[in-house]
PDB file of C-alpha atoms in Angstrom:
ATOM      1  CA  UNK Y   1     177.375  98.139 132.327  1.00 55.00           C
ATOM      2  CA  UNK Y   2     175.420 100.818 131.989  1.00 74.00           C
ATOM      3  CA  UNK Y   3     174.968 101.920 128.358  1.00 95.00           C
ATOM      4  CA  UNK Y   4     171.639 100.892 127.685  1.00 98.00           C
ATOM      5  CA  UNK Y   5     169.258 101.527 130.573  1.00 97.00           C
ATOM      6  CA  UNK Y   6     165.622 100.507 131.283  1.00 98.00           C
ATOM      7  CA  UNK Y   7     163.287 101.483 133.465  1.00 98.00           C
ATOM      8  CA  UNK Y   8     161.242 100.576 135.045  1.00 98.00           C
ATOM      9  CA  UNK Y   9     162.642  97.417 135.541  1.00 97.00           C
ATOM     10  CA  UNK Y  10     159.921  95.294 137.206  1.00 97.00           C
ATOM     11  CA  UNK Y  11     155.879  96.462 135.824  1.00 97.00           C
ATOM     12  CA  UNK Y  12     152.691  94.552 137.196  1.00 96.00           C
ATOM     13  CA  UNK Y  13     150.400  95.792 134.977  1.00 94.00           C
ATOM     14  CA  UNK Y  14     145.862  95.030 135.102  1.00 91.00           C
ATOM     15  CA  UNK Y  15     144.892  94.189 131.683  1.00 90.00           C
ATOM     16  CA  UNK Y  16     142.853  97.871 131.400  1.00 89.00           C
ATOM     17  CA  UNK Y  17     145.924  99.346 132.516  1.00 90.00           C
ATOM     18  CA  UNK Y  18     148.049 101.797 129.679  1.00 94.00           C
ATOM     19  CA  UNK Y  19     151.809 102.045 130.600  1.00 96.00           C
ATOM     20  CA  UNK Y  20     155.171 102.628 129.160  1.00 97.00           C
ATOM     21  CA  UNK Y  21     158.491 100.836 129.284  1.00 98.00           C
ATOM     22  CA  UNK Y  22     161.419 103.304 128.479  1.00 98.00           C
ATOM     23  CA  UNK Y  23     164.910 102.892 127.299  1.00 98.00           C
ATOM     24  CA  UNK Y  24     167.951 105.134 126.714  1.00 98.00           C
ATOM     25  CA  UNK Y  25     171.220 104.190 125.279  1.00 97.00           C
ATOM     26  CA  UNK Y  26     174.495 105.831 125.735  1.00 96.00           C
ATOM     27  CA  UNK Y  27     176.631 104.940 123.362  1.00 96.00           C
ATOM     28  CA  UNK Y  28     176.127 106.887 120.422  1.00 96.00           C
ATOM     29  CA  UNK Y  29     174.116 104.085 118.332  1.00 96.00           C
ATOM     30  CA  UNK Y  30     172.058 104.637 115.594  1.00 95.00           C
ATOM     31  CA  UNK Y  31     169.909 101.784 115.820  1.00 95.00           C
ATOM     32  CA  UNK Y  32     167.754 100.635 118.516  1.00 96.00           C
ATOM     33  CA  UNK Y  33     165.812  97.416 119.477  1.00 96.00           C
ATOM     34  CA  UNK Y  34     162.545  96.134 121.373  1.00 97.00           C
ATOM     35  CA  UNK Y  35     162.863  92.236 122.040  1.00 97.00           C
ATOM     36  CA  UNK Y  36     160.485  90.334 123.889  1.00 97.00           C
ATOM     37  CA  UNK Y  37     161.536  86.972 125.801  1.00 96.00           C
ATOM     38  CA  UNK Y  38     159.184  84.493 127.023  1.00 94.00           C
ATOM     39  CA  UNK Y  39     159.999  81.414 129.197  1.00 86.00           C
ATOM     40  CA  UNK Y  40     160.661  78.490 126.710  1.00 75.00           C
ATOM     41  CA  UNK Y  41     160.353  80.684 123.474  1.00 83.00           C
ATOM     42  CA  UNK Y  42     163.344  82.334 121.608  1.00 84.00           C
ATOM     43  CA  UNK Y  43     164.159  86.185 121.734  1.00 92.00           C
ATOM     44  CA  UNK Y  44     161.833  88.131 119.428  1.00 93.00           C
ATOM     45  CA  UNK Y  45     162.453  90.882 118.008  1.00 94.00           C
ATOM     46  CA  UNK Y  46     159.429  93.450 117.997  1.00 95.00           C
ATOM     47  CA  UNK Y  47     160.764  96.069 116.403  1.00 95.00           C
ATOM     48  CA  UNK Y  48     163.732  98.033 114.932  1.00 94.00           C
ATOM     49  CA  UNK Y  49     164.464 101.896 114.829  1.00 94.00           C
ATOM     50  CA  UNK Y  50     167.137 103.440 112.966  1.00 91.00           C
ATOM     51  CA  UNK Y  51     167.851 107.423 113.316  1.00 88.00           C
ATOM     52  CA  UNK Y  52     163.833 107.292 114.364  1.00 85.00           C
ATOM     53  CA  UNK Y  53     162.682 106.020 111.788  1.00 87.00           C
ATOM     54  CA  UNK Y  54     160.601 102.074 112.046  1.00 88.00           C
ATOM     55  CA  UNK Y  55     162.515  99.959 109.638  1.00 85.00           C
ATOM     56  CA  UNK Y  56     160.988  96.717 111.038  1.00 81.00           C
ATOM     57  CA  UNK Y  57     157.882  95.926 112.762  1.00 81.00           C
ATOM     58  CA  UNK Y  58     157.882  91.978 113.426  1.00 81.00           C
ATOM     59  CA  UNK Y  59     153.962  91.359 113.092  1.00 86.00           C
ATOM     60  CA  UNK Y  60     153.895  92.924 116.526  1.00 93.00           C
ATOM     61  CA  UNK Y  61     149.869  93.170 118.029  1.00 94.00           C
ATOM     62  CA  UNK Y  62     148.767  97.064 117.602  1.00 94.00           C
ATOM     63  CA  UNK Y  63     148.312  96.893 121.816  1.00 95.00           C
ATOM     64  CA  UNK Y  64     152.415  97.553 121.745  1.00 96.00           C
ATOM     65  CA  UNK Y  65     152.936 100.990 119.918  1.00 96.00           C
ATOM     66  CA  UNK Y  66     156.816 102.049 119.802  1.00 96.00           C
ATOM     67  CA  UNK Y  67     157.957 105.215 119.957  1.00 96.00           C
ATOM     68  CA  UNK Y  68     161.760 106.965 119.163  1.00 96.00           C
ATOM     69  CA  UNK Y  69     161.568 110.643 119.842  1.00 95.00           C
ATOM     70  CA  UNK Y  70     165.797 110.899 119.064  1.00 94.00           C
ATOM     71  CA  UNK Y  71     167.852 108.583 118.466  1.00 92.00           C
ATOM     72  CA  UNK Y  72     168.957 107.736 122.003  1.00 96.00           C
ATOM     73  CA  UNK Y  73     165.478 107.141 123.390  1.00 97.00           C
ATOM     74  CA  UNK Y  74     162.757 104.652 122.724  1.00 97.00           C
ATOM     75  CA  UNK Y  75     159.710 104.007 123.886  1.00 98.00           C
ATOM     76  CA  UNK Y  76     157.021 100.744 124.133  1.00 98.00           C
ATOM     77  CA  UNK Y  77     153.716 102.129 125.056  1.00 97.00           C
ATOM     78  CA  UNK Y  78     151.368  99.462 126.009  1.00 96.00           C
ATOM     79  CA  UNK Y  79     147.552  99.255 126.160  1.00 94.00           C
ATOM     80  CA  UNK Y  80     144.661  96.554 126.997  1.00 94.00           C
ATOM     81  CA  UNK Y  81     148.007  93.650 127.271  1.00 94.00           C
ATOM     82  CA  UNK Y  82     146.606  89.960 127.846  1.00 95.00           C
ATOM     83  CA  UNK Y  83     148.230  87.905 130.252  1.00 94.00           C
ATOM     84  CA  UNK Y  84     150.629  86.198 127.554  1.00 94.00           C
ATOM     85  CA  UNK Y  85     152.061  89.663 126.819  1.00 96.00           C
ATOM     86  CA  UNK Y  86     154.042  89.051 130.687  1.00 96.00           C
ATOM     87  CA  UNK Y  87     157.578  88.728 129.854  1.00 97.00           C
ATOM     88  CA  UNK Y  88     160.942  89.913 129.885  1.00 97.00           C
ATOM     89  CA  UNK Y  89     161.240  92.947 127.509  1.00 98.00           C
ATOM     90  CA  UNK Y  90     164.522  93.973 126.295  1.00 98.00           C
ATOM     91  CA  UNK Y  91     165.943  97.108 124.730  1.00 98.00           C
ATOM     92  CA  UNK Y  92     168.987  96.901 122.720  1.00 97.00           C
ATOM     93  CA  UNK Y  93     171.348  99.310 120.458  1.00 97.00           C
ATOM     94  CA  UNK Y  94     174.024  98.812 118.029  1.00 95.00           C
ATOM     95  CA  UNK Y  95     175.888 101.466 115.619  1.00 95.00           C
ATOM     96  CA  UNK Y  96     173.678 100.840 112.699  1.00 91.00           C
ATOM     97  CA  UNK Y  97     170.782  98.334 111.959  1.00 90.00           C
ATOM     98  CA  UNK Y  98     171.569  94.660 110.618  1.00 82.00           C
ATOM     99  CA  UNK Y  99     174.900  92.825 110.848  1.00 83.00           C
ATOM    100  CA  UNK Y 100     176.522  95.122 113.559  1.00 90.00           C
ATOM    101  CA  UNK Y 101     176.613  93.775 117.878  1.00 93.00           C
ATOM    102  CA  UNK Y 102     173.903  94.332 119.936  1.00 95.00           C
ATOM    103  CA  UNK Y 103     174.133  95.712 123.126  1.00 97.00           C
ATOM    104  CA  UNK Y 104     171.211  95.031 125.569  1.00 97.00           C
ATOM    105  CA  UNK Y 105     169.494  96.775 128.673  1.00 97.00           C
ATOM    106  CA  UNK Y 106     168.918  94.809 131.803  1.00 97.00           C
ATOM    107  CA  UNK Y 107     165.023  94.767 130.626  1.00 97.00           C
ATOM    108  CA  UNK Y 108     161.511  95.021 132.109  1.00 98.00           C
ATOM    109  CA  UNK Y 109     159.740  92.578 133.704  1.00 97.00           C
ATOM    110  CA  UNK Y 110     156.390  92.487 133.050  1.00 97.00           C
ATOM    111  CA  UNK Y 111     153.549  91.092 134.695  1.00 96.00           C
ATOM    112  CA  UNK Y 112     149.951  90.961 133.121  1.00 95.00           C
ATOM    113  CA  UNK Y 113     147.080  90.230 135.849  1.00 93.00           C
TER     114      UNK Y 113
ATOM    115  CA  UNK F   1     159.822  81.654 107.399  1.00 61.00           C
ATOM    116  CA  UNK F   2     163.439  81.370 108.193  1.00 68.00           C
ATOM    117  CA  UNK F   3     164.372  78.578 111.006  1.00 71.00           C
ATOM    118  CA  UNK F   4     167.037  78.638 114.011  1.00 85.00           C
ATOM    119  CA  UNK F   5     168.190  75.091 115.315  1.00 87.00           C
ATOM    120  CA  UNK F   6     169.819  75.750 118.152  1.00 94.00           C
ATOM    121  CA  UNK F   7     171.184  72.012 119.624  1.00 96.00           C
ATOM    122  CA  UNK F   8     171.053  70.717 122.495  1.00 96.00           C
ATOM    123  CA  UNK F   9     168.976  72.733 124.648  1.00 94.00           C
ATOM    124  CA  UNK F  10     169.911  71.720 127.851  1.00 95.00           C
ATOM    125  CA  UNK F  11     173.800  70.669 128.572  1.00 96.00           C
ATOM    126  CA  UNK F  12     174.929  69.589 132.201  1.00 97.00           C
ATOM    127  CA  UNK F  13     178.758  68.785 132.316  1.00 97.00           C
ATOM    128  CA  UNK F  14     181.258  68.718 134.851  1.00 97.00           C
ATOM    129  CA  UNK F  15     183.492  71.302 135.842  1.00 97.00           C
ATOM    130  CA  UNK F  16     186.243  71.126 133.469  1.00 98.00           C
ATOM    131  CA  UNK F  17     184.590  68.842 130.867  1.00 98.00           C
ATOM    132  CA  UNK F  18     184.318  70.175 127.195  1.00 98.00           C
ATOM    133  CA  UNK F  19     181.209  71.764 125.882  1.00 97.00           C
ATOM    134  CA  UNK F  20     179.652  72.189 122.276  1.00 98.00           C
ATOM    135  CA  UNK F  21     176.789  74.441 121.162  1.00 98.00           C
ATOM    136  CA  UNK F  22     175.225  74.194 117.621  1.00 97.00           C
ATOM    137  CA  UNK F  23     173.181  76.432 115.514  1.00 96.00           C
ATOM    138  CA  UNK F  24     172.094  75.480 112.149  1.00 94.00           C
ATOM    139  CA  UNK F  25     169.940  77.787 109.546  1.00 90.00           C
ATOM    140  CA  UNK F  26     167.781  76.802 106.976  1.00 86.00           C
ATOM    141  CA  UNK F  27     169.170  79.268 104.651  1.00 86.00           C
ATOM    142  CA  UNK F  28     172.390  81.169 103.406  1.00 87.00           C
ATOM    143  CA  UNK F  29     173.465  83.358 106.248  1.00 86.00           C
ATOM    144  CA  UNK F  30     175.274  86.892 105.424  1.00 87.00           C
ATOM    145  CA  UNK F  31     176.985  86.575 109.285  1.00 90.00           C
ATOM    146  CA  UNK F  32     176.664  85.096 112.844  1.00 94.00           C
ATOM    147  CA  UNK F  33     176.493  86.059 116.081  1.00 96.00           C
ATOM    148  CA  UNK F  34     176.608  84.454 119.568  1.00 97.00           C
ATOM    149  CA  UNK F  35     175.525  85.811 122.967  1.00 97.00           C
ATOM    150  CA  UNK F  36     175.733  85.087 126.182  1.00 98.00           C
ATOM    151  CA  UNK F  37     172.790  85.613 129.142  1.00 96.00           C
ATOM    152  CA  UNK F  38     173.880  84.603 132.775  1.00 96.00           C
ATOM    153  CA  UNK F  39     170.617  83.419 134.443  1.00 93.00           C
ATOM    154  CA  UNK F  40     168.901  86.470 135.675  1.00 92.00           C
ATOM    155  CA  UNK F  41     170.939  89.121 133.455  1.00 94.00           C
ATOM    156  CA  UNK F  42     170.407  90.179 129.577  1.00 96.00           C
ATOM    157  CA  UNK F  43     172.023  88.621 126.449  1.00 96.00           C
ATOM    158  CA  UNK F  44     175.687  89.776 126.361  1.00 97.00           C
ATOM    159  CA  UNK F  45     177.664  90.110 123.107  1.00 97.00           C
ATOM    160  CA  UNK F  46     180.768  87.209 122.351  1.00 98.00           C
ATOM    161  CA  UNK F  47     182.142  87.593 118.429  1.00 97.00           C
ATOM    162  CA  UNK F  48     180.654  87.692 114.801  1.00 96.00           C
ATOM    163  CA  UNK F  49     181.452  85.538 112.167  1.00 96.00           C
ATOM    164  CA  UNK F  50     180.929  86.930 108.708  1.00 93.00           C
ATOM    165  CA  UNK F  51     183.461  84.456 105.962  1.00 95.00           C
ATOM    166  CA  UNK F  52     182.760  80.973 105.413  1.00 95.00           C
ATOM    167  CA  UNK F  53     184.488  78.690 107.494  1.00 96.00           C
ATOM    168  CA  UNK F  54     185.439  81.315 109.699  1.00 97.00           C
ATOM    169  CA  UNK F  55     187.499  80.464 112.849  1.00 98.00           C
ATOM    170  CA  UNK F  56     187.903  82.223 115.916  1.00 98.00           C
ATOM    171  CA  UNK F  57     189.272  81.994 119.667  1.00 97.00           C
ATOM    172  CA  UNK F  58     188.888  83.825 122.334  1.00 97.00           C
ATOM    173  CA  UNK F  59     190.487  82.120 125.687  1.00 97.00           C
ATOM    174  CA  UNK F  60     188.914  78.906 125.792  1.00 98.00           C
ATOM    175  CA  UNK F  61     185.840  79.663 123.573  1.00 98.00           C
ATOM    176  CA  UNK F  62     186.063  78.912 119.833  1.00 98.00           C
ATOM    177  CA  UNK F  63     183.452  79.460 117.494  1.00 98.00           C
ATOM    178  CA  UNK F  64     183.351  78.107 113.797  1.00 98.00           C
ATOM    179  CA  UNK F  65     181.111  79.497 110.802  1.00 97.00           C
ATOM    180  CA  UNK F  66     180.293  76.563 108.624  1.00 96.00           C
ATOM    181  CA  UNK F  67     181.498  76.636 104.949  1.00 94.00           C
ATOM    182  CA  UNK F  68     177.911  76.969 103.572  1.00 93.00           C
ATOM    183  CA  UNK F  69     177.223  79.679 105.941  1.00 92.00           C
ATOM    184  CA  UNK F  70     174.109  77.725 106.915  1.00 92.00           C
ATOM    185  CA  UNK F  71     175.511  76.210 110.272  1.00 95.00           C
ATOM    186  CA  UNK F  72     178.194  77.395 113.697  1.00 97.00           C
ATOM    187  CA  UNK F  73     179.303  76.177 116.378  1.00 98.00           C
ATOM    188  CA  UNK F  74     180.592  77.150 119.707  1.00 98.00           C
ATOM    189  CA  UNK F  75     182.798  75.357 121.633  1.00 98.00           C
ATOM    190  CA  UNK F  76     184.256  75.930 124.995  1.00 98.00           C
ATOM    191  CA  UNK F  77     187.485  73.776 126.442  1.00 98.00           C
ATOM    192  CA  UNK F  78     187.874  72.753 130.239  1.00 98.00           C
ATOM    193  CA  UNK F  79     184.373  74.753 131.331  1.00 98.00           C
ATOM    194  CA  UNK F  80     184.257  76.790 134.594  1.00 97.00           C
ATOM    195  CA  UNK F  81     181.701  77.519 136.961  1.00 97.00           C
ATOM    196  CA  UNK F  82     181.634  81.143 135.585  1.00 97.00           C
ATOM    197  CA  UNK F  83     180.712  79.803 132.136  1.00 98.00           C
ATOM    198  CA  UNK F  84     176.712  79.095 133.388  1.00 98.00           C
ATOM    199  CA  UNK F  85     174.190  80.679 131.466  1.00 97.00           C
ATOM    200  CA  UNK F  86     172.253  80.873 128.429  1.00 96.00           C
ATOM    201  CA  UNK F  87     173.935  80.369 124.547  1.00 97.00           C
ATOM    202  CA  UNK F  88     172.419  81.925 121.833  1.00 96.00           C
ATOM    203  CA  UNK F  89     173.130  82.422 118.281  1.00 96.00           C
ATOM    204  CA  UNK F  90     171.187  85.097 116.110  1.00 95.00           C
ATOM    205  CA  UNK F  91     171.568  85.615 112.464  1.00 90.00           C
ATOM    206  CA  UNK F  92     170.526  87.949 110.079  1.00 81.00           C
ATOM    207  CA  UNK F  93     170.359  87.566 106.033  1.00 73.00           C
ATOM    208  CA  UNK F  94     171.240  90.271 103.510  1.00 72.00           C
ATOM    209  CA  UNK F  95     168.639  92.557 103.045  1.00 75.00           C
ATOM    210  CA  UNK F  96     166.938  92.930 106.067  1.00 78.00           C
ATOM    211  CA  UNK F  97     167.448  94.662 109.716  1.00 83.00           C
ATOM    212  CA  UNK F  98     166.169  91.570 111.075  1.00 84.00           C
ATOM    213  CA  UNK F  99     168.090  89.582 114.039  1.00 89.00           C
ATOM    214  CA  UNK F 100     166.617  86.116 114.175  1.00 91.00           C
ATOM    215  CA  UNK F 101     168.029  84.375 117.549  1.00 93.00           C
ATOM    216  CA  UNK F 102     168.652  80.683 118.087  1.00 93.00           C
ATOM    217  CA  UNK F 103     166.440  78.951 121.055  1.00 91.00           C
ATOM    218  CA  UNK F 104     169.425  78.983 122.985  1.00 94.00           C
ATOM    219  CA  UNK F 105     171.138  75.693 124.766  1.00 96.00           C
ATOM    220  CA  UNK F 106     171.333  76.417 128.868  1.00 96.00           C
ATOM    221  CA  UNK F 107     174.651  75.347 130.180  1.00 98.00           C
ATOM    222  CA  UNK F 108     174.966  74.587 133.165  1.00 97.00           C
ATOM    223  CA  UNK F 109     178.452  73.684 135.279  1.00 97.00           C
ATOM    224  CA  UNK F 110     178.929  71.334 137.851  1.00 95.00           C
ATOM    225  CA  UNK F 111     181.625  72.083 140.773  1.00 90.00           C
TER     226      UNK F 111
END
């Protein structure tokens, strides 16, 4: 499948480090996602774009700043991470926010030392 | 906040053995949906249920939106080795853009 990709799709990151995880979905959505997913901890949704604009931010830490230039690309810039932030991070689209199928990216796995 | 049961969270059975997965809300739900995620891959979409005491089949997997819209079920007849992975259910409630998933029940099939 490739209508949502991610790159890159493995990050070892140093805690002073600043970096960006980037998605792009083809598929003509107008909603997209940023999910992170721990070992032994349910999905979580970070945040939710629709047409660009934030309509959720899930009480994310200000060290993760989104970004959704158009509506097929978004963006997780990251900044002074901890070592909890190391997990799987997932993009994901669907045709409109709330209610409608998700379709996720293979993710990026990320590695705080 | 709003809370996902998601029971059991480990299931071992043998190859061709039934299997059940439960999810169970605290509150109304406006619709359902259930995922897949083979181990290694990303969450993979199965079906939505939006009416109360929804039913509906595909091949061997059937999934079931409780009457109150507060509970669902999956359940999957004679399971094959290609049916490993990762089970989750995610809801969202009227008025928000939120998805809130399930902790997810692992299956895992025995040849």
């Amino acid at each position: 499948e490739t209508g949502v990709t991610q790159t890159p799709r493995h990050l070892v990151m140093g805690m002073t480090n600043k970096k960006s995880l980037k998605c792009e979905q083809h598929l003509g959505h107008n909603a997209m996602y940023w999910y992170k997913q721990s070992a032994k901890k349910p999905l979580e949704l970070m945040f939710v774009y629709s047409l660009e604009e934030r309509v959720e931010n899930n009480s994310v830490p200000s060290r993760f700043s989104p970004e959704c230039p158009n509506s097929s690309h978004l963006f997780l810039h990251l900044h002074t991470l901890q070592p909890e932030d190391s997990a799987l991070y997932l993009c994901a689209s669907s045709q409109d926010p709330g209610g409608y199928e998700q379709y996720f990216g293979p993710g990026t796995r990320l590695t705080v030392t | 906040g709003q809370q996902v049961m998601q029971i059991p969270q480990y299931q071992h059975v043998q190859e061709g053995e039934d299997f059940t997965t439960y999810c169970n809300s605290s509150t109304t739900l406006s619709n359902i949906q259930w995922y897949k995620q083979r181990p290694g891959g990303h969450p993979v979409f199965l079906i939505q249920l939006v009416k109360s005491g929804e039913v509906k089949k595909q091949k061997r997997l059937t999934f079931q939106f409780g009457e109150a819209k507060k509970n669902s079920s999956l359940h999957i007849t004679a399971t094959q080795t290609t049916d490993v992975g990762t089970y989750f259910c995610a809801l969202t409630t009227s008025g928000t853009y939120k998805y809130i998933f399930g902790t997810g029940t692992r299956l895992k099939v025995l040849a």
